[in-house]
Amino acid sequence: MNKEEVLKLAKLARIDVSDEEAENLAKELGSILNYVSEIKSVDVSEGSTGFTLKNVFRSDSESHPSGQFTDAILAQAPSREGDYIKVKKIL
Amino acid sequence: MTPKEIRDKDKDIHAFLEVFEDPAPEQAWYGAGALSGKTISIKDNLLLEGHKASAGSKILENFTAISDATVIRKIKEAGAIIVGRTNMDEFGMGSSTENSAYGVTKNPHNLERVPGGSSGGAAASVAAGMCDMALGSDTGGSIRQPAAFCGVVGLKPTYGRVSRFGLIAYGSSLDQIGPLTKTVTDAEIIYNVIKGEDFNDSTSINDDTYPNKKKFNKTIGIPRDFVGSEGVSGEVKKSFKEAEDKLKTLGYEIHDIKLPSLKYSLSAYYIIALAEASANLARFDGVKYGLHVDGENSIDDYFKTRGAGFGKEVRRRIILGTYVLSSGYYDAYYGKAIAVRKKITQELREAFKKYDLIVLPTTPNGAWKIGEKSSDPVETYIEDIFTVPVNIAGIPAISIPNNLQLWADLGREDNLFRAGKEFLGEIE
């Protein structure tokens, strides 16, 4: 892993990373990847059936009264206008 | 202890991020039940209505919970007194609390050493006698490892056994809430309060999900090769041998077993946990709640907010999680880790058909000195070798003094309590 790759990943993850940090991260991430790469050699051809996952659905019921939490939730927003969360212009 | 006494005692330890003022006795949350009068600390990633919950992160420094986590509601109803919120590695990412944005917690038994992590504040709060019990969370050992470092009991229940509604997520296929206590008896009492299916958490399960109720025959399997892994200290080997002898004296039948895929748990764990973390932490965008740092435009707001709000280890894990999920690497890392996870789970479940418990140390080494490990992240990750397989397979496990870990089959916490109480001499 090199600095450019780290900067590209940081861009994908929407995290501001300085050039100096990217340099260090390249080394650290390289070391971690080197370690975890051992799993590439594990034989998993036997069709493992250790556990099964299933979808869990529930009815859209038992909802709270409309507006019950509106103020409390909006109070947490960094910027607000009435009952809207305010952000900068997008287009 | 009164809130003031806790604060005084905590000056040297820093287990708490906040000690609550003593709530008035007439307050509704003093229910009467199994936890009547018990003082309990809560990890900073659990939501308590009207109080801050920052998950040890600057990005949530000013976040106030607007409702209770299901576990919080349950302990309130059972009569618990919630004394404060405890320090942790940011978002649960660490094994020492050194990654908290609010300073390191010190091990109450030796202030120069770490208390373990990520529930380090929780373990220290119980070990120092500042409360009776603590609630923590365990993604790869975050309850059991600090319990071992601080000499208390730590339980990681079966995946889904305890509702995670109101827990700030790290790795959603691995996370589980559990207690840290002074005795196994206490762990069982609070476990019985917090367990149960929850409408608000679709991954929660009930008593009948795992119907296996195989009779307890006092049989133990020890994965001998794995326990003898490189990097396990002589001291740990010695105390494990003593524990083994004690179990034999108590009438347990011990067999050496082979679980050849266990050694890949750590690699599979870090790939899966980091992938899930990169997705879970996408919600912190400086728009809806938490820190906001202004940038030049709306996308720059994200970069500035997340760059400033997340600590070093969190940034590292999100970026690596992004890598293992990116096109071209997905199959080689994440896809393979999922296949390895199934293989490990299959081996463990097969073993539990024969044995009631699998026993091994909780940690390969004792608590390290604060600041001792910082340069190479892998050096710290390797310390999780004995705890991560449990989260990979979803099975329950308990850590009891001295550094002994018991694993049981899915849904068989009863076997952990039984053997744990017997081992520590707690009378039924």
PDB file of N, CA and C in Angstrom, chain B residues 32-121:
ATOM      1  N   ALA B  32     -38.439  -1.961  41.909  1.00  0.00           N
ATOM      2  CA  ALA B  32     -38.077  -3.002  42.862  1.00  0.00           C
ATOM      3  C   ALA B  32     -37.924  -4.282  42.072  1.00  0.00           C
ATOM      4  N   GLY B  33     -36.769  -4.903  42.159  1.00  0.00           N
ATOM      5  CA  GLY B  33     -36.576  -6.115  41.386  1.00  0.00           C
ATOM      6  C   GLY B  33     -35.243  -6.745  41.691  1.00  0.00           C
ATOM      7  N   ALA B  34     -34.778  -7.548  40.754  1.00  0.00           N
ATOM      8  CA  ALA B  34     -33.573  -8.344  40.972  1.00  0.00           C
ATOM      9  C   ALA B  34     -32.333  -7.488  41.219  1.00  0.00           C
ATOM     10  N   LEU B  35     -32.373  -6.201  40.792  1.00  0.00           N
ATOM     11  CA  LEU B  35     -31.186  -5.359  40.962  1.00  0.00           C
ATOM     12  C   LEU B  35     -31.419  -4.239  41.977  1.00  0.00           C
ATOM     13  N   SER B  36     -32.432  -4.389  42.813  1.00  0.00           N
ATOM     14  CA  SER B  36     -32.776  -3.356  43.790  1.00  0.00           C
ATOM     15  C   SER B  36     -31.563  -2.913  44.587  1.00  0.00           C
ATOM     16  N   GLY B  37     -31.260  -1.617  44.512  1.00  0.00           N
ATOM     17  CA  GLY B  37     -30.170  -1.072  45.318  1.00  0.00           C
ATOM     18  C   GLY B  37     -28.782  -1.317  44.765  1.00  0.00           C
ATOM     19  N   LYS B  38     -28.670  -2.067  43.656  1.00  0.00           N
ATOM     20  CA  LYS B  38     -27.339  -2.328  43.083  1.00  0.00           C
ATOM     21  C   LYS B  38     -26.867  -1.096  42.313  1.00  0.00           C
ATOM     22  N   THR B  39     -25.614  -0.721  42.523  1.00  0.00           N
ATOM     23  CA  THR B  39     -25.058   0.398  41.768  1.00  0.00           C
ATOM     24  C   THR B  39     -24.381  -0.140  40.506  1.00  0.00           C
ATOM     25  N   ILE B  40     -24.715   0.486  39.372  1.00  0.00           N
ATOM     26  CA  ILE B  40     -24.225  -0.013  38.086  1.00  0.00           C
ATOM     27  C   ILE B  40     -23.666   1.140  37.256  1.00  0.00           C
ATOM     28  N   SER B  41     -22.486   0.935  36.670  1.00  0.00           N
ATOM     29  CA  SER B  41     -21.937   1.915  35.732  1.00  0.00           C
ATOM     30  C   SER B  41     -22.248   1.457  34.318  1.00  0.00           C
ATOM     31  N   ILE B  42     -22.375   2.405  33.396  1.00  0.00           N
ATOM     32  CA  ILE B  42     -22.667   2.025  32.008  1.00  0.00           C
ATOM     33  C   ILE B  42     -21.577   2.551  31.076  1.00  0.00           C
ATOM     34  N   LYS B  43     -21.215   1.713  30.118  1.00  0.00           N
ATOM     35  CA  LYS B  43     -20.208   2.101  29.126  1.00  0.00           C
ATOM     36  C   LYS B  43     -20.747   3.266  28.294  1.00  0.00           C
ATOM     37  N   ASP B  44     -19.833   4.115  27.862  1.00  0.00           N
ATOM     38  CA  ASP B  44     -20.216   5.359  27.191  1.00  0.00           C
ATOM     39  C   ASP B  44     -20.849   5.169  25.806  1.00  0.00           C
ATOM     40  N   ASN B  45     -21.033   3.915  25.374  1.00  0.00           N
ATOM     41  CA  ASN B  45     -21.718   3.696  24.085  1.00  0.00           C
ATOM     42  C   ASN B  45     -23.160   3.212  24.280  1.00  0.00           C
ATOM     43  N   LEU B  46     -23.661   3.306  25.531  1.00  0.00           N
ATOM     44  CA  LEU B  46     -25.040   2.909  25.818  1.00  0.00           C
ATOM     45  C   LEU B  46     -25.889   4.149  26.096  1.00  0.00           C
ATOM     46  N   LEU B  47     -27.071   4.189  25.511  1.00  0.00           N
ATOM     47  CA  LEU B  47     -27.895   5.392  25.618  1.00  0.00           C
ATOM     48  C   LEU B  47     -28.742   5.405  26.889  1.00  0.00           C
ATOM     49  N   LEU B  48     -28.590   6.484  27.658  1.00  0.00           N
ATOM     50  CA  LEU B  48     -29.409   6.742  28.847  1.00  0.00           C
ATOM     51  C   LEU B  48     -30.076   8.089  28.621  1.00  0.00           C
ATOM     52  N   GLU B  49     -31.392   8.073  28.573  1.00  0.00           N
ATOM     53  CA  GLU B  49     -32.155   9.268  28.215  1.00  0.00           C
ATOM     54  C   GLU B  49     -31.725  10.492  29.027  1.00  0.00           C
ATOM     55  N   GLY B  50     -31.484  11.596  28.309  1.00  0.00           N
ATOM     56  CA  GLY B  50     -31.141  12.850  28.969  1.00  0.00           C
ATOM     57  C   GLY B  50     -29.671  12.985  29.335  1.00  0.00           C
ATOM     58  N   HIS B  51     -28.876  11.949  29.038  1.00  0.00           N
ATOM     59  CA  HIS B  51     -27.458  12.005  29.367  1.00  0.00           C
ATOM     60  C   HIS B  51     -26.599  11.890  28.115  1.00  0.00           C
ATOM     61  N   LYS B  52     -25.387  12.382  28.213  1.00  0.00           N
ATOM     62  CA  LYS B  52     -24.461  12.260  27.090  1.00  0.00           C
ATOM     63  C   LYS B  52     -24.082  10.806  26.848  1.00  0.00           C
ATOM     64  N   ALA B  53     -23.849  10.487  25.589  1.00  0.00           N
ATOM     65  CA  ALA B  53     -23.287   9.185  25.207  1.00  0.00           C
ATOM     66  C   ALA B  53     -22.331   9.485  24.073  1.00  0.00           C
ATOM     67  N   SER B  54     -21.022   9.383  24.331  1.00  0.00           N
ATOM     68  CA  SER B  54     -20.064   9.849  23.323  1.00  0.00           C
ATOM     69  C   SER B  54     -19.248   8.717  22.704  1.00  0.00           C
ATOM     70  N   ALA B  55     -19.418   7.478  23.193  1.00  0.00           N
ATOM     71  CA  ALA B  55     -18.638   6.345  22.685  1.00  0.00           C
ATOM     72  C   ALA B  55     -17.136   6.644  22.698  1.00  0.00           C
ATOM     73  N   GLY B  56     -16.716   7.473  23.644  1.00  0.00           N
ATOM     74  CA  GLY B  56     -15.281   7.789  23.756  1.00  0.00           C
ATOM     75  C   GLY B  56     -14.747   8.625  22.613  1.00  0.00           C
ATOM     76  N   SER B  57     -15.659   9.282  21.864  1.00  0.00           N
ATOM     77  CA  SER B  57     -15.246   9.984  20.645  1.00  0.00           C
ATOM     78  C   SER B  57     -15.563  11.473  20.706  1.00  0.00           C
ATOM     79  N   LYS B  58     -14.676  12.279  20.110  1.00  0.00           N
ATOM     80  CA  LYS B  58     -14.918  13.719  19.995  1.00  0.00           C
ATOM     81  C   LYS B  58     -16.118  13.995  19.090  1.00  0.00           C
ATOM     82  N   ILE B  59     -16.370  13.083  18.150  1.00  0.00           N
ATOM     83  CA  ILE B  59     -17.437  13.357  17.182  1.00  0.00           C
ATOM     84  C   ILE B  59     -18.813  13.335  17.856  1.00  0.00           C
ATOM     85  N   LEU B  60     -18.901  12.718  19.052  1.00  0.00           N
ATOM     86  CA  LEU B  60     -20.166  12.679  19.784  1.00  0.00           C
ATOM     87  C   LEU B  60     -20.071  13.411  21.122  1.00  0.00           C
ATOM     88  N   GLU B  61     -19.117  14.326  21.213  1.00  0.00           N
ATOM     89  CA  GLU B  61     -18.848  14.992  22.494  1.00  0.00           C
ATOM     90  C   GLU B  61     -20.107  15.629  23.080  1.00  0.00           C
ATOM     91  N   ASN B  62     -20.950  16.186  22.223  1.00  0.00           N
ATOM     92  CA  ASN B  62     -22.133  16.898  22.730  1.00  0.00           C
ATOM     93  C   ASN B  62     -23.441  16.194  22.404  1.00  0.00           C
ATOM     94  N   PHE B  63     -23.352  14.904  22.174  1.00  0.00           N
ATOM     95  CA  PHE B  63     -24.569  14.157  21.854  1.00  0.00           C
ATOM     96  C   PHE B  63     -25.292  13.734  23.129  1.00  0.00           C
ATOM     97  N   THR B  64     -26.583  14.010  23.184  1.00  0.00           N
ATOM     98  CA  THR B  64     -27.394  13.608  24.339  1.00  0.00           C
ATOM     99  C   THR B  64     -28.443  12.606  23.881  1.00  0.00           C
ATOM    100  N   ALA B  65     -28.555  11.492  24.602  1.00  0.00           N
ATOM    101  CA  ALA B  65     -29.505  10.441  24.211  1.00  0.00           C
ATOM    102  C   ALA B  65     -30.932  10.909  24.436  1.00  0.00           C
ATOM    103  N   ILE B  66     -31.800  10.606  23.483  1.00  0.00           N
ATOM    104  CA  ILE B  66     -33.199  11.017  23.635  1.00  0.00           C
ATOM    105  C   ILE B  66     -34.092   9.858  24.082  1.00  0.00           C
ATOM    106  N   SER B  67     -33.512   8.666  24.209  1.00  0.00           N
ATOM    107  CA  SER B  67     -34.294   7.546  24.751  1.00  0.00           C
ATOM    108  C   SER B  67     -33.326   6.562  25.400  1.00  0.00           C
ATOM    109  N   ASP B  68     -33.876   5.605  26.136  1.00  0.00           N
ATOM    110  CA  ASP B  68     -33.045   4.612  26.808  1.00  0.00           C
ATOM    111  C   ASP B  68     -32.761   3.420  25.899  1.00  0.00           C
ATOM    112  N   ALA B  69     -31.558   2.893  25.973  1.00  0.00           N
ATOM    113  CA  ALA B  69     -31.279   1.592  25.371  1.00  0.00           C
ATOM    114  C   ALA B  69     -32.166   0.560  26.077  1.00  0.00           C
ATOM    115  N   THR B  70     -32.486  -0.533  25.396  1.00  0.00           N
ATOM    116  CA  THR B  70     -33.337  -1.551  26.016  1.00  0.00           C
ATOM    117  C   THR B  70     -32.716  -2.084  27.319  1.00  0.00           C
ATOM    118  N   VAL B  71     -31.404  -2.306  27.316  1.00  0.00           N
ATOM    119  CA  VAL B  71     -30.761  -2.810  28.552  1.00  0.00           C
ATOM    120  C   VAL B  71     -30.870  -1.807  29.691  1.00  0.00           C
ATOM    121  N   ILE B  72     -30.818  -0.524  29.352  1.00  0.00           N
ATOM    122  CA  ILE B  72     -30.923   0.520  30.392  1.00  0.00           C
ATOM    123  C   ILE B  72     -32.337   0.520  30.972  1.00  0.00           C
ATOM    124  N   ARG B  73     -33.329   0.453  30.080  1.00  0.00           N
ATOM    125  CA  ARG B  73     -34.718   0.397  30.567  1.00  0.00           C
ATOM    126  C   ARG B  73     -34.884  -0.806  31.502  1.00  0.00           C
ATOM    127  N   LYS B  74     -34.320  -1.945  31.105  1.00  0.00           N
ATOM    128  CA  LYS B  74     -34.498  -3.165  31.908  1.00  0.00           C
ATOM    129  C   LYS B  74     -33.815  -3.071  33.272  1.00  0.00           C
ATOM    130  N   ILE B  75     -32.602  -2.518  33.325  1.00  0.00           N
ATOM    131  CA  ILE B  75     -31.951  -2.450  34.643  1.00  0.00           C
ATOM    132  C   ILE B  75     -32.625  -1.404  35.538  1.00  0.00           C
ATOM    133  N   LYS B  76     -33.157  -0.334  34.925  1.00  0.00           N
ATOM    134  CA  LYS B  76     -33.920   0.646  35.712  1.00  0.00           C
ATOM    135  C   LYS B  76     -35.138  -0.031  36.339  1.00  0.00           C
ATOM    136  N   GLU B  77     -35.864  -0.772  35.499  1.00  0.00           N
ATOM    137  CA  GLU B  77     -37.080  -1.430  35.991  1.00  0.00           C
ATOM    138  C   GLU B  77     -36.770  -2.455  37.085  1.00  0.00           C
ATOM    139  N   ALA B  78     -35.560  -3.008  37.032  1.00  0.00           N
ATOM    140  CA  ALA B  78     -35.175  -4.011  38.036  1.00  0.00           C
ATOM    141  C   ALA B  78     -34.595  -3.376  39.295  1.00  0.00           C
ATOM    142  N   GLY B  79     -34.575  -2.027  39.332  1.00  0.00           N
ATOM    143  CA  GLY B  79     -34.187  -1.351  40.570  1.00  0.00           C
ATOM    144  C   GLY B  79     -32.755  -0.872  40.657  1.00  0.00           C
ATOM    145  N   ALA B  80     -32.010  -0.917  39.549  1.00  0.00           N
ATOM    146  CA  ALA B  80     -30.604  -0.523  39.597  1.00  0.00           C
ATOM    147  C   ALA B  80     -30.442   0.975  39.769  1.00  0.00           C
ATOM    148  N   ILE B  81     -29.327   1.364  40.404  1.00  0.00           N
ATOM    149  CA  ILE B  81     -28.956   2.773  40.511  1.00  0.00           C
ATOM    150  C   ILE B  81     -27.798   2.991  39.544  1.00  0.00           C
ATOM    151  N   ILE B  82     -28.049   3.791  38.499  1.00  0.00           N
ATOM    152  CA  ILE B  82     -27.006   4.005  37.486  1.00  0.00           C
ATOM    153  C   ILE B  82     -26.105   5.141  37.942  1.00  0.00           C
ATOM    154  N   VAL B  83     -24.814   4.824  38.186  1.00  0.00           N
ATOM    155  CA  VAL B  83     -23.942   5.794  38.854  1.00  0.00           C
ATOM    156  C   VAL B  83     -23.167   6.688  37.890  1.00  0.00           C
ATOM    157  N   GLY B  84     -22.968   6.247  36.650  1.00  0.00           N
ATOM    158  CA  GLY B  84     -22.216   7.100  35.735  1.00  0.00           C
ATOM    159  C   GLY B  84     -21.853   6.361  34.472  1.00  0.00           C
ATOM    160  N   ARG B  85     -21.199   7.099  33.549  1.00  0.00           N
ATOM    161  CA  ARG B  85     -20.793   6.452  32.292  1.00  0.00           C
ATOM    162  C   ARG B  85     -19.272   6.287  32.257  1.00  0.00           C
ATOM    163  N   THR B  86     -18.845   5.157  31.740  1.00  0.00           N
ATOM    164  CA  THR B  86     -17.436   4.799  31.861  1.00  0.00           C
ATOM    165  C   THR B  86     -16.661   4.972  30.557  1.00  0.00           C
ATOM    166  N   ASN B  87     -15.367   5.187  30.738  1.00  0.00           N
ATOM    167  CA  ASN B  87     -14.441   5.425  29.630  1.00  0.00           C
ATOM    168  C   ASN B  87     -14.239   4.174  28.777  1.00  0.00           C
ATOM    169  N   MET B  88     -13.889   4.398  27.513  1.00  0.00           N
ATOM    170  CA  MET B  88     -13.730   3.284  26.573  1.00  0.00           C
ATOM    171  C   MET B  88     -12.846   3.720  25.416  1.00  0.00           C
ATOM    172  N   ASP B  89     -12.275   2.747  24.723  1.00  0.00           N
ATOM    173  CA  ASP B  89     -11.607   3.057  23.469  1.00  0.00           C
ATOM    174  C   ASP B  89     -12.674   3.576  22.506  1.00  0.00           C
ATOM    175  N   GLU B  90     -12.311   4.582  21.736  1.00  0.00           N
ATOM    176  CA  GLU B  90     -13.254   5.240  20.828  1.00  0.00           C
ATOM    177  C   GLU B  90     -14.014   4.215  19.981  1.00  0.00           C
ATOM    178  N   PHE B  91     -15.333   4.238  20.078  1.00  0.00           N
ATOM    179  CA  PHE B  91     -16.227   3.312  19.364  1.00  0.00           C
ATOM    180  C   PHE B  91     -15.910   1.834  19.632  1.00  0.00           C
ATOM    181  N   GLY B  92     -15.184   1.563  20.710  1.00  0.00           N
ATOM    182  CA  GLY B  92     -14.856   0.173  21.045  1.00  0.00           C
ATOM    183  C   GLY B  92     -13.610  -0.338  20.339  1.00  0.00           C
ATOM    184  N   MET B  93     -12.879   0.583  19.675  1.00  0.00           N
ATOM    185  CA  MET B  93     -11.737   0.156  18.865  1.00  0.00           C
ATOM    186  C   MET B  93     -10.432   0.241  19.638  1.00  0.00           C
ATOM    187  N   GLY B  94     -10.157  -0.832  20.390  1.00  0.00           N
ATOM    188  CA  GLY B  94      -8.910  -0.866  21.130  1.00  0.00           C
ATOM    189  C   GLY B  94      -8.975  -1.869  22.252  1.00  0.00           C
ATOM    190  N   SER B  95      -7.836  -2.120  22.878  1.00  0.00           N
ATOM    191  CA  SER B  95      -7.750  -3.127  23.934  1.00  0.00           C
ATOM    192  C   SER B  95      -7.113  -2.549  25.183  1.00  0.00           C
ATOM    193  N   SER B  96      -7.203  -1.220  25.387  1.00  0.00           N
ATOM    194  CA  SER B  96      -6.483  -0.620  26.510  1.00  0.00           C
ATOM    195  C   SER B  96      -7.087   0.683  27.026  1.00  0.00           C
ATOM    196  N   THR B  97      -8.099   1.212  26.390  1.00  0.00           N
ATOM    197  CA  THR B  97      -8.682   2.559  26.604  1.00  0.00           C
ATOM    198  C   THR B  97      -7.712   3.682  26.232  1.00  0.00           C
ATOM    199  N   GLU B  98      -6.534   3.315  25.701  1.00  0.00           N
ATOM    200  CA  GLU B  98      -5.603   4.370  25.271  1.00  0.00           C
ATOM    201  C   GLU B  98      -6.139   5.112  24.043  1.00  0.00           C
ATOM    202  N   ASN B  99      -7.123   4.514  23.361  1.00  0.00           N
ATOM    203  CA  ASN B  99      -7.696   5.168  22.180  1.00  0.00           C
ATOM    204  C   ASN B  99      -8.924   6.018  22.507  1.00  0.00           C
ATOM    205  N   SER B 100      -9.193   6.251  23.790  1.00  0.00           N
ATOM    206  CA  SER B 100     -10.301   7.151  24.137  1.00  0.00           C
ATOM    207  C   SER B 100      -9.893   8.581  23.817  1.00  0.00           C
ATOM    208  N   ALA B 101     -10.863   9.385  23.357  1.00  0.00           N
ATOM    209  CA  ALA B 101     -10.579  10.810  23.113  1.00  0.00           C
ATOM    210  C   ALA B 101     -10.520  11.581  24.423  1.00  0.00           C
ATOM    211  N   TYR B 102     -10.854  10.922  25.539  1.00  0.00           N
ATOM    212  CA  TYR B 102     -10.940  11.617  26.828  1.00  0.00           C
ATOM    213  C   TYR B 102      -9.918  11.128  27.849  1.00  0.00           C
ATOM    214  N   GLY B 103      -8.792  10.625  27.372  1.00  0.00           N
ATOM    215  CA  GLY B 103      -7.729  10.216  28.283  1.00  0.00           C
ATOM    216  C   GLY B 103      -7.810   8.750  28.650  1.00  0.00           C
ATOM    217  N   VAL B 104      -6.691   8.209  29.099  1.00  0.00           N
ATOM    218  CA  VAL B 104      -6.591   6.778  29.386  1.00  0.00           C
ATOM    219  C   VAL B 104      -7.124   6.469  30.796  1.00  0.00           C
ATOM    220  N   THR B 105      -7.733   5.300  30.961  1.00  0.00           N
ATOM    221  CA  THR B 105      -8.101   4.807  32.284  1.00  0.00           C
ATOM    222  C   THR B 105      -6.924   3.994  32.816  1.00  0.00           C
ATOM    223  N   LYS B 106      -6.715   4.065  34.134  1.00  0.00           N
ATOM    224  CA  LYS B 106      -5.592   3.314  34.718  1.00  0.00           C
ATOM    225  C   LYS B 106      -6.096   2.065  35.410  1.00  0.00           C
ATOM    226  N   ASN B 107      -5.266   1.045  35.397  1.00  0.00           N
ATOM    227  CA  ASN B 107      -5.634  -0.205  36.064  1.00  0.00           C
ATOM    228  C   ASN B 107      -5.607   0.014  37.575  1.00  0.00           C
ATOM    229  N   PRO B 108      -6.730  -0.202  38.275  1.00  0.00           N
ATOM    230  CA  PRO B 108      -6.777   0.070  39.718  1.00  0.00           C
ATOM    231  C   PRO B 108      -5.752  -0.737  40.521  1.00  0.00           C
ATOM    232  N   HIS B 109      -5.311  -1.880  39.968  1.00  0.00           N
ATOM    233  CA  HIS B 109      -4.346  -2.706  40.699  1.00  0.00           C
ATOM    234  C   HIS B 109      -2.910  -2.226  40.503  1.00  0.00           C
ATOM    235  N   ASN B 110      -2.688  -1.436  39.452  1.00  0.00           N
ATOM    236  CA  ASN B 110      -1.352  -0.909  39.170  1.00  0.00           C
ATOM    237  C   ASN B 110      -1.529   0.276  38.225  1.00  0.00           C
ATOM    238  N   LEU B 111      -1.399   1.475  38.775  1.00  0.00           N
ATOM    239  CA  LEU B 111      -1.771   2.683  38.022  1.00  0.00           C
ATOM    240  C   LEU B 111      -0.874   2.953  36.808  1.00  0.00           C
ATOM    241  N   GLU B 112       0.233   2.231  36.692  1.00  0.00           N
ATOM    242  CA  GLU B 112       1.104   2.429  35.527  1.00  0.00           C
ATOM    243  C   GLU B 112       0.646   1.585  34.344  1.00  0.00           C
ATOM    244  N   ARG B 113      -0.306   0.686  34.604  1.00  0.00           N
ATOM    245  CA  ARG B 113      -0.705  -0.243  33.549  1.00  0.00           C
ATOM    246  C   ARG B 113      -2.117   0.019  33.046  1.00  0.00           C
ATOM    247  N   VAL B 114      -2.392  -0.510  31.828  1.00  0.00           N
ATOM    248  CA  VAL B 114      -3.715  -0.317  31.233  1.00  0.00           C
ATOM    249  C   VAL B 114      -4.730  -1.242  31.921  1.00  0.00           C
ATOM    250  N   PRO B 115      -6.025  -0.854  31.874  1.00  0.00           N
ATOM    251  CA  PRO B 115      -7.056  -1.717  32.457  1.00  0.00           C
ATOM    252  C   PRO B 115      -7.593  -2.706  31.432  1.00  0.00           C
ATOM    253  N   GLY B 116      -7.056  -2.678  30.205  1.00  0.00           N
ATOM    254  CA  GLY B 116      -7.640  -3.443  29.110  1.00  0.00           C
ATOM    255  C   GLY B 116      -8.709  -2.615  28.419  1.00  0.00           C
ATOM    256  N   GLY B 117      -9.329  -3.210  27.409  1.00  0.00           N
ATOM    257  CA  GLY B 117     -10.335  -2.438  26.689  1.00  0.00           C
ATOM    258  C   GLY B 117     -11.077  -3.297  25.679  1.00  0.00           C
ATOM    259  N   SER B 118     -12.094  -2.813  25.083  1.00  0.00           N
ATOM    260  CA  SER B 118     -12.437  -1.403  25.124  1.00  0.00           C
ATOM    261  C   SER B 118     -13.248  -1.017  26.368  1.00  0.00           C
ATOM    262  N   SER B 119     -13.863  -1.990  27.079  1.00  0.00           N
ATOM    263  CA  SER B 119     -14.628  -1.642  28.290  1.00  0.00           C
ATOM    264  C   SER B 119     -13.700  -1.493  29.499  1.00  0.00           C
ATOM    265  N   GLY B 120     -12.620  -0.727  29.343  1.00  0.00           N
ATOM    266  CA  GLY B 120     -11.628  -0.576  30.412  1.00  0.00           C
ATOM    267  C   GLY B 120     -12.171   0.206  31.593  1.00  0.00           C
ATOM    268  N   GLY B 121     -12.952   1.250  31.326  1.00  0.00           N
ATOM    269  CA  GLY B 121     -13.548   2.031  32.413  1.00  0.00           C
ATOM    270  C   GLY B 121     -14.524   1.182  33.201  1.00  0.00           C
TER     271      GLY B 121
END
